[in-house]
Coordinates of C-alpha atoms in Angstrom, one line a residue:
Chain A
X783 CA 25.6 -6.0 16.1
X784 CA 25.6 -3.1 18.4
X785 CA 22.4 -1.1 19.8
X786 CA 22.9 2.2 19.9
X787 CA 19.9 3.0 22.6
X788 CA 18.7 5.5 25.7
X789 CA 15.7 3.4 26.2
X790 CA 15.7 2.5 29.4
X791 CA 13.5 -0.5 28.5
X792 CA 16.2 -1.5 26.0
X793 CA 19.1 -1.2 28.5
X794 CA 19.8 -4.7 29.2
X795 CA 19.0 -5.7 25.5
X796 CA 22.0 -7.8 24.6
X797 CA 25.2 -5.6 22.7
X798 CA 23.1 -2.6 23.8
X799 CA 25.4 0.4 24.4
X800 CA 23.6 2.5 26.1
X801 CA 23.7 6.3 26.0
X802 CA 23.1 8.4 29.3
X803 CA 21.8 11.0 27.3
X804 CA 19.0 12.4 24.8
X805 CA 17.9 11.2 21.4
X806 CA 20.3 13.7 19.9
X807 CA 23.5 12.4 21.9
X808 CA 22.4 9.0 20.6
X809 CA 22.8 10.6 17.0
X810 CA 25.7 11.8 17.9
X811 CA 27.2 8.6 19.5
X812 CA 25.9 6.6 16.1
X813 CA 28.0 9.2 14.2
X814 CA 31.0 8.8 15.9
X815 CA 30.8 5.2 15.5
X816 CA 30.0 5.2 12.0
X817 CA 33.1 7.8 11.6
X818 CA 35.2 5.1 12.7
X819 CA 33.9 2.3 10.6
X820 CA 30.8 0.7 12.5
X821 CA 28.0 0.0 9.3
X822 CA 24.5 1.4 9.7
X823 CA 21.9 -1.6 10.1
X824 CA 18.8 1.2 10.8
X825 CA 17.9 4.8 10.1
X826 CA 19.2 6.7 12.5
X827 CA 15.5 8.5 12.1
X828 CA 11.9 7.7 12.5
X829 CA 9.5 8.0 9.5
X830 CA 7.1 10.2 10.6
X831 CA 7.4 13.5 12.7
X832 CA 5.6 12.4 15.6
X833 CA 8.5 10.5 16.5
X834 CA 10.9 13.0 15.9
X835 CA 9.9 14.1 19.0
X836 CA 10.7 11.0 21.2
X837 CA 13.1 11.2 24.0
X838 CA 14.4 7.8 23.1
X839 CA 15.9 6.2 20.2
X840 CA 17.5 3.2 19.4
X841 CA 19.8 2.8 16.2
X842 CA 21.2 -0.6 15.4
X843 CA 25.1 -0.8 13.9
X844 CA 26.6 -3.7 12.4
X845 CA 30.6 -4.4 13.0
X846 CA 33.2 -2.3 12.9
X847 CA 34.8 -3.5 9.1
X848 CA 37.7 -0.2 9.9
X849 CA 36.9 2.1 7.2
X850 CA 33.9 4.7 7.0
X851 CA 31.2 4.8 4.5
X852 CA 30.8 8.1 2.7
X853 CA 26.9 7.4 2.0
X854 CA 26.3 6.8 5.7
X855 CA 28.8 9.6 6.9
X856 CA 26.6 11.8 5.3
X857 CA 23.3 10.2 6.3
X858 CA 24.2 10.6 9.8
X859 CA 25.1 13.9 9.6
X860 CA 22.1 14.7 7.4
X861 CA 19.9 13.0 10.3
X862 CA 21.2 15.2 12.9
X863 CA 20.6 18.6 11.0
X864 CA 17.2 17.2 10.4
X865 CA 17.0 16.2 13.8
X866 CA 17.7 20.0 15.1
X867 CA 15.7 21.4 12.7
X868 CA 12.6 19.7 13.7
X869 CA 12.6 20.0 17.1
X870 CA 14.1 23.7 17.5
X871 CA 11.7 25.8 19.7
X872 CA 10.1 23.1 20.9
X873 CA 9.0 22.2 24.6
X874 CA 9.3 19.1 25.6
X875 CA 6.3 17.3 26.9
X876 CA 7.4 14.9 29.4
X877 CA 3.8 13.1 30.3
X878 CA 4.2 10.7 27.2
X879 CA 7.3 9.6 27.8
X880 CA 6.6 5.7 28.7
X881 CA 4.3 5.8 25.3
X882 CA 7.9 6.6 23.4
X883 CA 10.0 4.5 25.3
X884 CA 7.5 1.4 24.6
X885 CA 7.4 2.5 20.3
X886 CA 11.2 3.1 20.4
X887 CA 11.2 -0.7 21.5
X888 CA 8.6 -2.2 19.4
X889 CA 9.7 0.1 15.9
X890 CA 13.5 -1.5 17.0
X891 CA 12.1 -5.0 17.4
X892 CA 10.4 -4.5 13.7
X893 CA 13.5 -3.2 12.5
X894 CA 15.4 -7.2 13.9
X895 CA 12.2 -9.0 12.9
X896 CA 12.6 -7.0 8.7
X897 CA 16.4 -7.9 9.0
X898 CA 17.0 -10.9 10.9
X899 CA 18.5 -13.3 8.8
X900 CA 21.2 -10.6 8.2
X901 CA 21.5 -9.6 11.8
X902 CA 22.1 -13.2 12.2
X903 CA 25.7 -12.8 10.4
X904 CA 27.1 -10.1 13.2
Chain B
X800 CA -9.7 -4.0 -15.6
X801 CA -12.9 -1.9 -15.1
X802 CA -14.4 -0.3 -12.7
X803 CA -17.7 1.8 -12.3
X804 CA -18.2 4.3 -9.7
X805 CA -21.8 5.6 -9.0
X806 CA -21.1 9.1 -6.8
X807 CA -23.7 9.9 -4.7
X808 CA -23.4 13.8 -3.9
X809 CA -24.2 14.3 0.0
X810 CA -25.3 17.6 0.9
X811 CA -26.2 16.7 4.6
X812 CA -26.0 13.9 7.8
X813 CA -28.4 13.5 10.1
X814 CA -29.0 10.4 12.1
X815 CA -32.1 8.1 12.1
X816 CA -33.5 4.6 12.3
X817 CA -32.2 3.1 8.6
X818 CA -28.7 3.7 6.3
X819 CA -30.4 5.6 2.9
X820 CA -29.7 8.8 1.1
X821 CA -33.1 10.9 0.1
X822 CA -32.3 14.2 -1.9
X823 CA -28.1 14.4 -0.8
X824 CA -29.1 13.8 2.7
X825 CA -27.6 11.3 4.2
X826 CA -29.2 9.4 7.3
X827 CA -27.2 6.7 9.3
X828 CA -28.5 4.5 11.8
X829 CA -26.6 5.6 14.5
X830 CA -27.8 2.8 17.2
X831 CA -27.4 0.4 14.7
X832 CA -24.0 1.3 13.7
X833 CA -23.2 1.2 17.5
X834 CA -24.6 -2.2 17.7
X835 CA -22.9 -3.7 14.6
X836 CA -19.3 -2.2 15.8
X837 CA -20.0 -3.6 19.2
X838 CA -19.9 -7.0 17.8
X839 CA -15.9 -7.1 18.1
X840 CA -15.8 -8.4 21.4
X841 CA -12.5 -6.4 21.8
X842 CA -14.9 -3.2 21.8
X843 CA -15.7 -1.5 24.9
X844 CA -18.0 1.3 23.8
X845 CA -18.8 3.5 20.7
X846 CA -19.8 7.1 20.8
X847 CA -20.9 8.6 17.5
X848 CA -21.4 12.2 16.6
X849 CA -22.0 14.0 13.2
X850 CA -19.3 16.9 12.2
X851 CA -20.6 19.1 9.1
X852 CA -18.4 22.1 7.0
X853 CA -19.0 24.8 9.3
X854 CA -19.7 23.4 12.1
X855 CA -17.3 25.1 15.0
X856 CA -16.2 21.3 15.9
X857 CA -12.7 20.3 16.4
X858 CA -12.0 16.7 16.1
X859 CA -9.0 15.5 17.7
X860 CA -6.9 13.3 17.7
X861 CA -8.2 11.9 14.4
X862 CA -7.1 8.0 13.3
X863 CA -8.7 7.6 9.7
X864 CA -10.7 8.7 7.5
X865 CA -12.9 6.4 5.2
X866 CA -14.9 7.0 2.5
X867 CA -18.7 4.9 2.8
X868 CA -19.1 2.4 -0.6
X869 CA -21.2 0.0 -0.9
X870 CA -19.6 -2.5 -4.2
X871 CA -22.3 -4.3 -6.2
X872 CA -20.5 -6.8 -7.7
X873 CA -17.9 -8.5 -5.3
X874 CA -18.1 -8.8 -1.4
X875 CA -18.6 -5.7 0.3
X876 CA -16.1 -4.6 2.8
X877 CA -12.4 -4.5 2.7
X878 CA -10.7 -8.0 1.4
X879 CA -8.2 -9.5 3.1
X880 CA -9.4 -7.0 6.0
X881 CA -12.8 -6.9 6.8
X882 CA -13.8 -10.0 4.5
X883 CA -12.3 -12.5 3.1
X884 CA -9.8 -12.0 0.0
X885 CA -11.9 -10.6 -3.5
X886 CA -9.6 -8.9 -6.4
X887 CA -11.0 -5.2 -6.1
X888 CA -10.6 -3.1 -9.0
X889 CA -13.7 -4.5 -11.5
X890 CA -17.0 -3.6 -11.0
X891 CA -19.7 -1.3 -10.1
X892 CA -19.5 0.4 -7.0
X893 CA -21.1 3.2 -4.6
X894 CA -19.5 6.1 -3.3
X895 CA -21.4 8.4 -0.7
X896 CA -19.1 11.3 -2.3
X897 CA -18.6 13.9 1.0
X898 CA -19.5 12.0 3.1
X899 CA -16.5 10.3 5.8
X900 CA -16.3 8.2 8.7
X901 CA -13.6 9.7 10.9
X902 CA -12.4 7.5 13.8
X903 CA -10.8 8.8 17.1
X904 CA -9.1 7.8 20.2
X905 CA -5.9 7.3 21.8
X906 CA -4.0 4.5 21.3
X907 CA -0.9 5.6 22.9
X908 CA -0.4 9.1 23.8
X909 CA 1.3 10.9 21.1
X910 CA -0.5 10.9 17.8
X911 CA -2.3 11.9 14.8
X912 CA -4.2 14.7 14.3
X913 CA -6.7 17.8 14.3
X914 CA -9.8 18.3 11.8
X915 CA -11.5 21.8 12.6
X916 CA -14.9 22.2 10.2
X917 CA -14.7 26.2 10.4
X918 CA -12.0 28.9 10.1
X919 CA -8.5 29.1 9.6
X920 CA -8.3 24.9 10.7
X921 CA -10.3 23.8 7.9
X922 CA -8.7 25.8 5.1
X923 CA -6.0 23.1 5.8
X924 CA -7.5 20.5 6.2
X925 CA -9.5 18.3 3.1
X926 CA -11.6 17.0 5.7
X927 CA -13.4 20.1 6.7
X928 CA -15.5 19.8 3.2
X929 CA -16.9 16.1 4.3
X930 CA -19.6 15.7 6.1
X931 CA -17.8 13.2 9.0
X932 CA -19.3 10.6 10.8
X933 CA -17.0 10.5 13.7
X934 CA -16.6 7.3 15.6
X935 CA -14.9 7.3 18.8
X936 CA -13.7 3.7 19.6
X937 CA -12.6 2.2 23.3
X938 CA -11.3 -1.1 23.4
X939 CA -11.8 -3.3 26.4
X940 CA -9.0 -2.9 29.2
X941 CA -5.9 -4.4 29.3
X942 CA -5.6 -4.1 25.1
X943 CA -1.6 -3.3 24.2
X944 CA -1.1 -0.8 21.8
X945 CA -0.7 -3.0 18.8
X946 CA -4.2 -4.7 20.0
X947 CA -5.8 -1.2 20.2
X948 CA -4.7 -0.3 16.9
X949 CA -5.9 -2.9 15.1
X950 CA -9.2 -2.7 16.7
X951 CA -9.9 0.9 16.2
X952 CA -8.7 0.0 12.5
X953 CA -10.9 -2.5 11.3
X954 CA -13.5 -0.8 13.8
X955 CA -13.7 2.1 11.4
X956 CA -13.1 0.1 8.3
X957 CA -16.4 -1.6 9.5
X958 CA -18.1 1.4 10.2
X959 CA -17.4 2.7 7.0
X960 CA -18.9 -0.5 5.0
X961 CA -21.6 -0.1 7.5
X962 CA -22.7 3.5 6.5
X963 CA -22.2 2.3 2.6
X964 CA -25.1 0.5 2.7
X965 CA -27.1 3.7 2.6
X966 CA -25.3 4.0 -1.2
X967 CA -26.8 0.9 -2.5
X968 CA -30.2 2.3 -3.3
X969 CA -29.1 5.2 -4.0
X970 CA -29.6 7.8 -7.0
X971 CA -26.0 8.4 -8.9
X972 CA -25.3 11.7 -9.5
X973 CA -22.9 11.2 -11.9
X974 CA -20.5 8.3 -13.0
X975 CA -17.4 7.7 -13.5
X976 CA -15.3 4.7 -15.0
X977 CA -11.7 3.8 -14.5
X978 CA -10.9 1.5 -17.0
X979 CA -6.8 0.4 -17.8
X980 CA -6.6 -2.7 -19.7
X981 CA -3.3 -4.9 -20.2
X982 CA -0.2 -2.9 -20.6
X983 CA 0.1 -4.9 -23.9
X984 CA -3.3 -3.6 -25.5
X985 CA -2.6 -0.1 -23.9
X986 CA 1.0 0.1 -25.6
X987 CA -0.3 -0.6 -29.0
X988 CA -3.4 1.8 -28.2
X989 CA -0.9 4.4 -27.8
X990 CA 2.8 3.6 -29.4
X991 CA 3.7 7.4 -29.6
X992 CA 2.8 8.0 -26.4
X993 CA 6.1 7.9 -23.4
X994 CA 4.8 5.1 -20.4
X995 CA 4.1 6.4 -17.8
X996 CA 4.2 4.8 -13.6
X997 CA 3.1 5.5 -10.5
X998 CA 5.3 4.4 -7.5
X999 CA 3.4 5.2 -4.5
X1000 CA 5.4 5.2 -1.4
X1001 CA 4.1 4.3 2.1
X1002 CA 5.3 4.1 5.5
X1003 CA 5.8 0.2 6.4
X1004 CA 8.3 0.3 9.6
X1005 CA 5.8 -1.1 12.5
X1006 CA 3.1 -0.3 15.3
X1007 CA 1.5 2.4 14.4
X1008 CA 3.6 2.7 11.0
X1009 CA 2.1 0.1 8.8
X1010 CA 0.3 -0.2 5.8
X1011 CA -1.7 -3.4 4.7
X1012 CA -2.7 -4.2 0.8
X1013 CA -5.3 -6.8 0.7
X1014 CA -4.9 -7.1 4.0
X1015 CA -0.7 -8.1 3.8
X1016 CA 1.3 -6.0 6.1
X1017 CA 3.3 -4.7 3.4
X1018 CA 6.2 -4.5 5.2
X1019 CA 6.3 -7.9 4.5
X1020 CA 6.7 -7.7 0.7
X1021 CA 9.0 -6.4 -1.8
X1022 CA 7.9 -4.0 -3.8
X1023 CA 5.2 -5.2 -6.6
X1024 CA 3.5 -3.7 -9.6
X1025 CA -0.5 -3.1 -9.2
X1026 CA -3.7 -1.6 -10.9
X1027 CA -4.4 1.5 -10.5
X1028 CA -8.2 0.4 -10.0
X1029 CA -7.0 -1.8 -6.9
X1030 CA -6.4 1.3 -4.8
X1031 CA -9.4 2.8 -5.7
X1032 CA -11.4 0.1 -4.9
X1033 CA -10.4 0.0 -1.2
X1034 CA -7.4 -2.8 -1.8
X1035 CA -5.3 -0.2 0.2
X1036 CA -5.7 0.6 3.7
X1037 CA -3.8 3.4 6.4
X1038 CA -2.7 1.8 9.2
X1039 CA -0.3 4.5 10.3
X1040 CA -1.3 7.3 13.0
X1041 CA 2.0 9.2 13.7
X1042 CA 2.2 12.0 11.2
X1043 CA -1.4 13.6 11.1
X1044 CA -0.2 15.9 7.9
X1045 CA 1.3 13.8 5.4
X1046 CA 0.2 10.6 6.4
X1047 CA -2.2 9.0 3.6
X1048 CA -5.5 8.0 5.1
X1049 CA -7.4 5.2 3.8
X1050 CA -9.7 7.3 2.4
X1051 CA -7.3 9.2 0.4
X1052 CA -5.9 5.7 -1.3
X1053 CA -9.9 5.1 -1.5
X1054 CA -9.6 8.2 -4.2
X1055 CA -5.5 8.8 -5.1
X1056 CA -5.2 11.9 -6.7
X1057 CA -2.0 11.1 -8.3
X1058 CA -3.9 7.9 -10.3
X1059 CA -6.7 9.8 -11.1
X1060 CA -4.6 12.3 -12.8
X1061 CA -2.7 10.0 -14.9
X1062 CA -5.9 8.1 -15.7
X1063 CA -7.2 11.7 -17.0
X1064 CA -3.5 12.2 -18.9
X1065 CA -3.7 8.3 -19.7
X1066 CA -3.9 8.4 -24.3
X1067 CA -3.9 12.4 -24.0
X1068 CA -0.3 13.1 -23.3
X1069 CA 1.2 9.9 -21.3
X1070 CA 0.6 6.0 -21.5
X1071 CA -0.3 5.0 -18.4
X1072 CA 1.2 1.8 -17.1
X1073 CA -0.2 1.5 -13.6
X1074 CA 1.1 1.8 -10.5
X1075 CA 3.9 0.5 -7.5
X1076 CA 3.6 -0.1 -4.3
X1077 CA 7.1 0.5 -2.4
X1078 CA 7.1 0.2 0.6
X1079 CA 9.3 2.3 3.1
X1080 CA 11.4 0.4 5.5
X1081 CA 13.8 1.3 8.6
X1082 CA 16.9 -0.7 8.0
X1083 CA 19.2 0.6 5.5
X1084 CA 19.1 -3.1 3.6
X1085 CA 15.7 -2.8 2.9
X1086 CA 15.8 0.3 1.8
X1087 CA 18.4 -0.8 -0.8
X1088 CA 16.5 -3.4 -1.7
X1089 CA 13.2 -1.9 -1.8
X1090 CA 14.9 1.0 -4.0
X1091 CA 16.6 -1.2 -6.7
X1092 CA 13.5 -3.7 -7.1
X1093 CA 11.3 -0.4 -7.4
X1094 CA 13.5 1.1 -9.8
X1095 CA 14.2 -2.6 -11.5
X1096 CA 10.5 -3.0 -11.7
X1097 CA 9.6 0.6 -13.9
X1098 CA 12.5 -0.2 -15.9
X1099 CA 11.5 -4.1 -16.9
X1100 CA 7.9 -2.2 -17.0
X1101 CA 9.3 0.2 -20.1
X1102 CA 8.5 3.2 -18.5
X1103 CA 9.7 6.2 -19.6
X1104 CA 9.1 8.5 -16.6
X1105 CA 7.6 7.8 -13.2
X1106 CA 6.3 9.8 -10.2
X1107 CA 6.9 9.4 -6.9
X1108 CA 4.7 9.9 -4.3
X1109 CA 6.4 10.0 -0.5
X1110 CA 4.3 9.0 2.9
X1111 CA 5.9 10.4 5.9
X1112 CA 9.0 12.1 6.8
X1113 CA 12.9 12.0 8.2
X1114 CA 13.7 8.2 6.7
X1115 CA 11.8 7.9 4.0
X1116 CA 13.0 10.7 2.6
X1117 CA 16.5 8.6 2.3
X1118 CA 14.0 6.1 0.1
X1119 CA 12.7 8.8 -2.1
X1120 CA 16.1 10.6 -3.5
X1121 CA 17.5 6.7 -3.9
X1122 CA 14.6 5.9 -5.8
X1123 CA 15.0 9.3 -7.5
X1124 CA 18.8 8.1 -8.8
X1125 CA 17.7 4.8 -9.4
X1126 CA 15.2 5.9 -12.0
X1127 CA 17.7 8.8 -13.5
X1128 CA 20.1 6.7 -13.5
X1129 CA 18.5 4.1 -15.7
X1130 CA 17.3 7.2 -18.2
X1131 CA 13.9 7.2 -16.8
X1132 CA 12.5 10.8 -16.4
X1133 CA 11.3 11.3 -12.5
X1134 CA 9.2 13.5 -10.7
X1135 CA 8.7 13.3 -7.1
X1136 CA 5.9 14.6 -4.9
X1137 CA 6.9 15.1 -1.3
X1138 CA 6.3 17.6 1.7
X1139 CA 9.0 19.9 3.4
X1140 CA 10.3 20.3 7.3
X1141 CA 12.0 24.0 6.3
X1142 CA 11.4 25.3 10.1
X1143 CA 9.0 28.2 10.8
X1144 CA 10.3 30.5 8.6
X1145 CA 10.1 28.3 5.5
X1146 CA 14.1 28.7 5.0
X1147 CA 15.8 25.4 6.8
X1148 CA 17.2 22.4 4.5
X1149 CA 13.8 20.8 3.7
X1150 CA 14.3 16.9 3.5
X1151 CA 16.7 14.9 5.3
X1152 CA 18.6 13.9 1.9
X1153 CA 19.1 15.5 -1.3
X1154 CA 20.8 14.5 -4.7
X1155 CA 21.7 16.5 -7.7
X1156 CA 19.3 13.8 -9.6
X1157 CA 16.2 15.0 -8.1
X1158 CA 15.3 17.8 -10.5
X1159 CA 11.7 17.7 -10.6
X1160 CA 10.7 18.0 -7.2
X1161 CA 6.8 18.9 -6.4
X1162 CA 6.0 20.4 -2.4
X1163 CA 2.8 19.7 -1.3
X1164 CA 4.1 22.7 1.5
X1165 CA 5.8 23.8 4.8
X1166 CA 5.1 20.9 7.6
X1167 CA 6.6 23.4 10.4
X1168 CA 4.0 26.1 8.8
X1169 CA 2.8 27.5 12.3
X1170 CA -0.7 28.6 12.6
X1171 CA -3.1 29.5 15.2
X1172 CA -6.7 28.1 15.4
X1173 CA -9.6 29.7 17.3
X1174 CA -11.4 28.1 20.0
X1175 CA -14.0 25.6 18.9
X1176 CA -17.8 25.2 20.1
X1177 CA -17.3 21.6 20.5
X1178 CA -14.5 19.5 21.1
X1179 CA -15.3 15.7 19.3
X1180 CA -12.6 13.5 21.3
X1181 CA -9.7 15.2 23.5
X1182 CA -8.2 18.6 22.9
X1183 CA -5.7 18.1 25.0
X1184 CA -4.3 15.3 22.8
X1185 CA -3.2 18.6 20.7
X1186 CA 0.0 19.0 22.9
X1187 CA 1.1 15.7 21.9
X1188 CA 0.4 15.1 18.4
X1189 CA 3.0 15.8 16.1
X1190 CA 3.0 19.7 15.4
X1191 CA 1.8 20.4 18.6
X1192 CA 4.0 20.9 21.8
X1193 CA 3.4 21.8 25.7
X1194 CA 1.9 24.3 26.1
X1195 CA -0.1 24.8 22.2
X1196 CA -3.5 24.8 24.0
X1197 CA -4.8 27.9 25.4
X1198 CA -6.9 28.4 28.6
X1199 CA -9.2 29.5 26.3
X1200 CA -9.4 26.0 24.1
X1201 CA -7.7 28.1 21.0
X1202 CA -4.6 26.0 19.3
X1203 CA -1.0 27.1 18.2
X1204 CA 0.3 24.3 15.8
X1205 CA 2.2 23.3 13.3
X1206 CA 0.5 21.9 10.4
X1207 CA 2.2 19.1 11.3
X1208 CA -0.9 18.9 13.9
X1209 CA -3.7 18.7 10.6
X1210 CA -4.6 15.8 9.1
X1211 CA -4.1 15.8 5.3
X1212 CA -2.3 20.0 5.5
X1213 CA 0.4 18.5 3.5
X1214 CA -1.0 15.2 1.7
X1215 CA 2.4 14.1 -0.5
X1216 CA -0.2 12.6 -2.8
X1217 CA -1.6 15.9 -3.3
X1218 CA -5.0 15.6 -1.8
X1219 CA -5.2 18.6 0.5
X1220 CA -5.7 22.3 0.1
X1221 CA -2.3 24.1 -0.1
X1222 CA -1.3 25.3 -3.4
X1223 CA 1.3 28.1 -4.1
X1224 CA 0.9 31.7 -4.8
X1225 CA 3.6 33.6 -7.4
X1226 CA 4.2 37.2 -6.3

């Protein structure tokens, strides 16, 4: 298993590979590990818009089994045009930010709580 | 099953000393409501304010909405919520028709959503029509959000069984019965006629993403087959404040559109089978699961076409074209009803997936729709939440107290079960 993150609360979470960056460049890091093979255990989204506007994300992966999936190729890339698209024009509103981090961690923990028998295999 | 709803048209609110309804007015016992809701020891302090159509009131940043019933023949409340477990579904039942219990308050600092009663706001919103009863909720200190939540949930579940009482001795305007009996009787009632299901959709990922049936977090279940009467007899409620326009309040499962519909279609033009509850997860496992078993479910049902209802945005939309395939696939004729992201000129790619399967595709509108709302009278809650709710951005608040949003911003602008205001225009 390998957690894609830039949550600073989710930093020292164990197989976290943390991403100095924005929510995008963490799409953009799960894509390029999913172009080389690494399986998608989450969404790389949110369900709901008011996330989409989250500083930080956190995408789990599952192992590298060498050869890309054409489904999640495309879902990753879809999630990034929708990513874009969403927040285009927007301003960023920096006073929340803690709120985010904290749901980032507690959506992610839902996410190992809904799939942890399976996670259990990695 | 059978149930019996006695509407009771409300023309007016005002506040007094006992729940009752006299001539469409409604009065609620403000102190006592305040008193009963104070019970939780988890709440703080209640504040409670009246918002009528017209009114120049903003609410903001809006939880739930719930609709006041008072049922006659099984315990009153919520089961599995605010009472102990009763099948909903059969029976007579209450409804203070326009009238809504609106709850407010920040649980963390980024959510939900904007209900203006006047202008250019409340031709978006549903909830400009009701006459709210807005209850603003503070938990004691040192509540996490997940804490919080849950109390300014069942708070305003409470508060809207509290107000319900005023239905029980009520005059009924007019009645309606929803009655669907075993799929079994129905099929041989109508053998010509193609089944018919409703899989409802709804966000199931987490804090402040959850919806409960009966009280089960059903992100906790696989998807399961239920009666249409269930849903309107309060079996469902929202407990998911992140997506102000398209999220499903519990009021609006409280009266589903999309089942109402089919019951009026149900031995006209369709047989209706009832409906499914799928819920939508984060991991991509669950989503495969939850998609097959969904799909599985209306085929073993015999259904010959099935509508889809979406709650939400960005993931689930991955749920709602597999679903779409799913169903195609098997030779079951599928119509889904979702909202689009297209940007603010209503041209971007408008869900996050797409297949060539989904050809009958219903928009319940533009999310990213900007519009601009005057500055209100009254502010019920904190306008400055606007900024942070989804739709709304630094800077969308005026010195003035006027609002630049996205719809995004207005609870119920782009209901993907169809209760809300937009429609389309052909030119």
């Amino acid at each position: 298993m390998l957690v894609v993150t830039n949550n600073p609360l989710l930093c020292s979470e164990p197989n976290a590979l943390f991403v100095d960056g924005s929510f995008r460049d963490v799409l953009v890091k799960v894509r390029d590990l999913v172009y080389s093979g690494y399986e998608l255990v989450t969404h790389p989204l949110f369900a709901s818009l008011g996330m989409m506007f989250s500083p930080y994300r956190t995408v789990v992966l599952g192992e590298s089994c060498g050869r890309a999936s054409d489904y999640e190729m495309e879902l990753v890339e879809n999630a990034i045009v929708t990513y874009d698209q969403a927040t285009e024009g927007r301003v960023r509103f920096a006073e929340y930010d803690e709120d985010y981090a904290w749901m980032d961690r507690s959506l992610y923990q839902s996410a190992l709580e809904d799939q942890g028998l399976v996670l259990n295999r990695y | 099953m059978k149930l019996e709803q006695g509407l009771v048209y409300i023309k007016d609110v005002v506040g007094g000393s006992e729940n009752s309804v006299k001539d469409g007015v409604l009065t609620v016992d403000v102190e006592g409501l305040k008193a009963h809701l104070l019970e939780d020891p988890k709440v703080k302090a209640v504040e409670v304010d009246f918002a009528k159509p017209g009114d120049h009131t903003r609410i903001v940043p809006v939880k739930d909405v719930i609709e006041p019933r008072f049922n006659f023949d099984r315990v009153n409340g919520f089961p599995g919520m605010t009472v102990k477990y009763n099948e909903c579904g059969n029976g007579r039942v209450n409804v203070l028709r326009g009238a809504a219990v609106v709850t407010i308050g920040d649980a963390v600092g980024f959510q939900e959503g904007v209900i203006d009663m006047w202008g250019e706001g409340a031709l978006w919103t549903p909830f400009s029509k009701t006459y709210n009863i807005v209850v603003d909720i503070t938990p004691i200190d040192g509540v996490d959000p997940h804490e919080h939540e849950t109390i300014v949930r069942m708070a305003g579940l409470r508060a809207g069984t509290y107000v319900g009482l005023a239905a029980e001795n009520a005059t009924v305007d007019e009645t309606k019965v929803w009655e669907l009996g075993p799929a079994k009787e129905e099929s041989e009632k109508y053998p010509d006629l193609p089944k018919v299901a409703y899989v409802q959709m709804t966000i199931s990922q987490g804090l402040l993403h959850d919806v409960y049936m009966y009280g089960v977090d059903v992100k906790e279940i696989i998807p399961t087959w239920f009666h249409p009467n269930e849903e309107l007899d309060s079996a469902i409620v929202s407990g998911n404040c992140v997506a102000a326009c398209d999220k499903i309040t519990t009021y609006q499962h409280q009266t589903n559109p999309l089942t109402e519909d089919l019951y009026e279609q149900h031995g006209k033009t369709i047989n209706y089978i009832g409906n499914i509850l799928s819920p939508e997860l984060t991991t991509l496992d669950g989503k495969f699961r939850n998609c097959d078993y969904t799909a599985k479910l209306c085929e073993q049902l015999g259904a010959d076409g099935v509508i889809v209802s979406e709650e939400g945005y960005g993931n689930p939309d991955s749920d709602l074209v597999m679903i779409c395939k799913r169903l195609e696939n098997r030779g079951i004729k599928t119509a889904l009803v979702t909202d689009e992201c297209s940007g603010w000129d209503g041209t971007s790619q408008p869900l996050t997936d797409t297949a060539p399967e989904a050809v009958a595709v219903v928009s319940s509108g533009n999310v990213s729709k900007v519009i601009e709302l005057e500055p209100a009278d009254k502010v019920l809650g904190n306008l400055k939440a606007a900024e942070t709710v989804a739709g709304g951005w630094a800077g969308c608040v005026g010195d003035d107290g006027s609002l630049k949003v996205e719809l995004n911003a207005v609870i119920g602008a782009t209901s993907e079960i169809g209760y809300h205001n937009a429609s389309v225009k052909l030119y």
